Amino acid sequence: NVFYHCFCQRPSDVEKYSTLADFTKEDLRLMEKVLCKYNIPCDQLANNTVVSHCEYLSEIMTELKMLNRLPYDFEERLSATFIPSRGEYQNFGIMA
């Protein structure tokens, strides 16, 4: 229904309607690839450590930008997967 589509398919300030951000195997593989580019150890990379790895990556990138080793506006692309609040499959209108 429209309510579910509008409110339960994205992060919300109402927890029962909010999607959950999770890191799939593909998300973790991408994160590992990026961490390796910066020689950041990733042997402890898991769902419960992704945030701390991202924070450390941000610190390293900030330092490299200050040293002019990276362009000031450079960004790495990472991903997370949004899981609908009730766990339903979401095709984002592809089948509509």
Rosetta silent file (secondary structure, phi, psi, omega in degrees, C-alpha in Angstrom):
SEQUENCE: NVFYHCFCQRPSDVEKYSTLADFTKEDLRLMEKVLCKYNIPCDQLANNTVVSHCEYLSEIMTELKMLNRLPYDFEERLSATFIPSRGEYQNFGIMA
SCORE:     score description
SCORE:     0.000 S_00000001
   1 L     0.000  166.668 -175.309    0.000    0.000    0.000 S_00000001
   2 H   -62.810  -43.465 -179.892    0.994    3.639   -0.406 S_00000001
   3 H   -57.261  -49.034 -178.584    1.598    4.238    3.314 S_00000001
   4 H   -61.555  -45.305 -179.367    3.980    1.302    3.533 S_00000001
   5 H   -61.698  -41.176 -176.605    5.804    2.301    0.358 S_00000001
   6 H   -75.388  -35.381 -171.121    6.206    5.917    1.485 S_00000001
   7 H  -110.708  -19.166 -173.667    7.175    5.355    5.098 S_00000001
   8 L  -108.038    6.296 -178.256    8.613    1.859    5.478 S_00000001
   9 L  -110.233   10.656 -179.272   11.111    1.782    2.618 S_00000001
  10 L  -150.333  164.421  177.160   13.516    4.436    3.932 S_00000001
  11 L   -59.525  141.356 -177.885   15.057    5.572    7.224 S_00000001
  12 L  -139.027  159.306  175.709   12.487    7.228    9.485 S_00000001
  13 L   -81.885   -6.513  175.097   12.401    8.899   12.875 S_00000001
  14 L  -103.443  109.050 -169.812    9.664    6.418   13.846 S_00000001
  15 H   -54.457  -41.203 -175.470   11.517    3.180   14.529 S_00000001
  16 H   -67.977  -16.968  178.008    8.717    0.761   13.620 S_00000001
  17 H  -102.081   -7.186 -171.628    8.515    2.285   10.110 S_00000001
  18 L   -84.323  142.140  172.564   12.234    2.726    9.535 S_00000001
  19 L   -72.099  162.416  176.120   14.385    0.555    7.312 S_00000001
  20 E  -107.936  134.146  173.989   17.472   -1.000    8.797 S_00000001
  21 E   -86.176  126.774  179.331   20.882   -0.352    7.276 S_00000001
  22 E  -133.260  162.284 -179.685   22.787   -3.595    7.018 S_00000001
  23 L  -116.168  110.788  179.273   25.991   -4.615    5.318 S_00000001
  24 L   -78.016  175.718  176.960   25.702   -7.583    2.975 S_00000001
  25 H   -57.609  -39.377  179.588   28.627   -9.694    1.815 S_00000001
  26 H   -65.451  -41.818  177.947   28.862   -7.471   -1.271 S_00000001
  27 H   -61.762  -43.386 -179.731   28.918   -4.310    0.874 S_00000001
  28 H   -67.248  -36.681  177.084   31.653   -5.787    3.067 S_00000001
  29 H   -63.024  -42.846  177.961   33.693   -6.847    0.010 S_00000001
  30 H   -63.455  -43.895  178.572   33.565   -3.298   -1.338 S_00000001
  31 H   -60.610  -43.649  179.561   34.552   -1.909    2.058 S_00000001
  32 H   -61.139  -42.490  178.879   37.451   -4.365    2.261 S_00000001
  33 H   -60.428  -44.046  179.808   38.653   -3.333   -1.201 S_00000001
  34 H   -66.785  -44.227  179.092   38.625    0.360   -0.206 S_00000001
  35 H   -59.421  -41.058 -179.887   40.364   -0.310    3.118 S_00000001
  36 H   -62.951  -33.427  177.760   43.107   -2.257    1.337 S_00000001
  37 H   -58.505  -29.988 -176.901   43.762    0.735   -0.945 S_00000001
  38 L  -106.222   14.771 -179.598   44.791    2.678    2.155 S_00000001
  39 L    54.928   37.611  177.331   46.632   -0.224    3.825 S_00000001
  40 L   -94.487  123.823  179.388   44.051   -0.348    6.598 S_00000001
  41 L   -57.622  134.422 -178.841   43.853   -3.794    8.221 S_00000001
  42 L  -127.702   18.602 -179.848   40.500   -5.387    7.525 S_00000001
  43 L   -67.259  -20.150  178.173   40.882   -8.823    9.109 S_00000001
  44 L  -101.427    9.838 -177.968   38.360   -7.786   11.803 S_00000001
  45 L   -66.293  124.991  178.087   35.860   -6.291    9.312 S_00000001
  46 L  -158.841  172.578 -179.640   32.307   -7.404   10.102 S_00000001
  47 L   -51.623  -39.234 -175.635   28.841   -5.871   10.455 S_00000001
  48 L   -84.360   -0.684  178.143   29.587   -4.773   14.006 S_00000001
  49 L  -119.604   -1.414 -176.434   32.921   -3.117   13.087 S_00000001
  50 H   -58.272  -44.523 -176.812   32.034   -1.332    9.840 S_00000001
  51 H   -60.988  -45.559  179.766   31.342    2.010   11.520 S_00000001
  52 H   -65.875  -35.884  175.706   34.693    2.088   13.312 S_00000001
  53 H   -64.339  -41.447  178.559   36.461    1.109   10.080 S_00000001
  54 H   -63.739  -41.050  178.836   34.646    3.943    8.257 S_00000001
  55 H   -62.776  -42.727  179.098   35.638    6.427   10.939 S_00000001
  56 H   -66.420  -41.973  176.359   39.273    5.376   10.676 S_00000001
  57 H   -57.980  -43.181  178.691   39.120    5.537    6.872 S_00000001
  58 H   -60.610  -42.682  177.753   37.740    9.064    7.156 S_00000001
  59 H   -61.205  -45.541 -179.717   40.631   10.085    9.417 S_00000001
  60 H   -62.694  -45.632 -179.095   43.188    8.650    6.987 S_00000001
  61 H   -65.215  -38.445  177.107   41.562   10.334    3.995 S_00000001
  62 H   -61.215  -43.936  178.779   41.399   13.677    5.829 S_00000001
  63 H   -62.624  -43.699  179.091   45.090   13.421    6.610 S_00000001
  64 H   -64.357  -35.125  176.906   45.923   12.565    2.983 S_00000001
  65 H   -67.651  -40.290  178.869   43.885   15.543    1.795 S_00000001
  66 H   -65.380  -29.551  177.971   45.726   17.848    4.189 S_00000001
  67 L   -88.474    5.390 -178.288   49.009   16.530    2.756 S_00000001
  68 L    60.345   29.247  175.518   47.667   17.132   -0.784 S_00000001
  69 L   -91.677  -15.677  173.455   47.940   13.433   -1.581 S_00000001
  70 L  -131.013  144.841  174.415   44.229   13.315   -2.358 S_00000001
  71 L   -59.760  145.835 -177.574   42.113   16.028   -3.980 S_00000001
  72 L   -54.987  -36.955 -176.154   40.136   17.997   -1.397 S_00000001
  73 L   -95.601   10.843 -178.588   36.797   16.891   -2.889 S_00000001
  74 L   -67.565  138.232  177.489   37.755   13.219   -3.364 S_00000001
  75 L  -133.875  144.294  170.470   35.256   10.675   -2.051 S_00000001
  76 L   -94.326  149.146  178.197   35.295    6.905   -1.850 S_00000001
  77 L  -101.250  122.085  176.222   32.104    5.060   -2.707 S_00000001
  78 L  -122.822  170.009  179.785   30.849    2.581   -0.132 S_00000001
  79 L  -140.019  156.914  171.451   27.509    0.862    0.165 S_00000001
  80 L  -139.496  158.905 -179.669   24.985   -0.380    2.680 S_00000001
  81 E  -112.677  130.785  177.997   21.776   -2.262    2.057 S_00000001
  82 E   -91.519  126.352  179.642   18.449   -1.032    3.393 S_00000001
  83 E  -104.516  121.840  179.453   16.193   -3.774    4.729 S_00000001
  84 L   -54.744  151.577 -172.422   12.473   -2.852    4.899 S_00000001
  85 L   -56.700  -30.921  179.097   11.097   -2.659    8.448 S_00000001
  86 L  -104.237   10.708  175.443    9.099   -5.862    8.109 S_00000001
  87 L    76.144   10.432 -178.826   11.760   -7.642    6.065 S_00000001
  88 L   -69.856  159.438  173.999    9.733   -7.786    2.852 S_00000001
  89 L   -69.205  142.045  178.951   11.322   -8.000   -0.570 S_00000001
  90 L  -128.576  122.203  176.956   11.692   -4.605   -2.237 S_00000001
  91 L  -109.124    5.738  176.643   12.044   -4.196   -5.995 S_00000001
  92 L    52.401   38.775  174.203   11.653   -0.382   -5.947 S_00000001
  93 L    84.270    4.387 -178.268    8.914   -0.425   -8.583 S_00000001
  94 L   -60.423  -36.998 -177.357   10.782   -2.516  -11.148 S_00000001
  95 L   -86.926   -6.439 -175.907    7.815   -4.882  -11.438 S_00000001
  96 L   -70.125    0.000    0.000    5.192   -2.096  -11.445 S_00000001
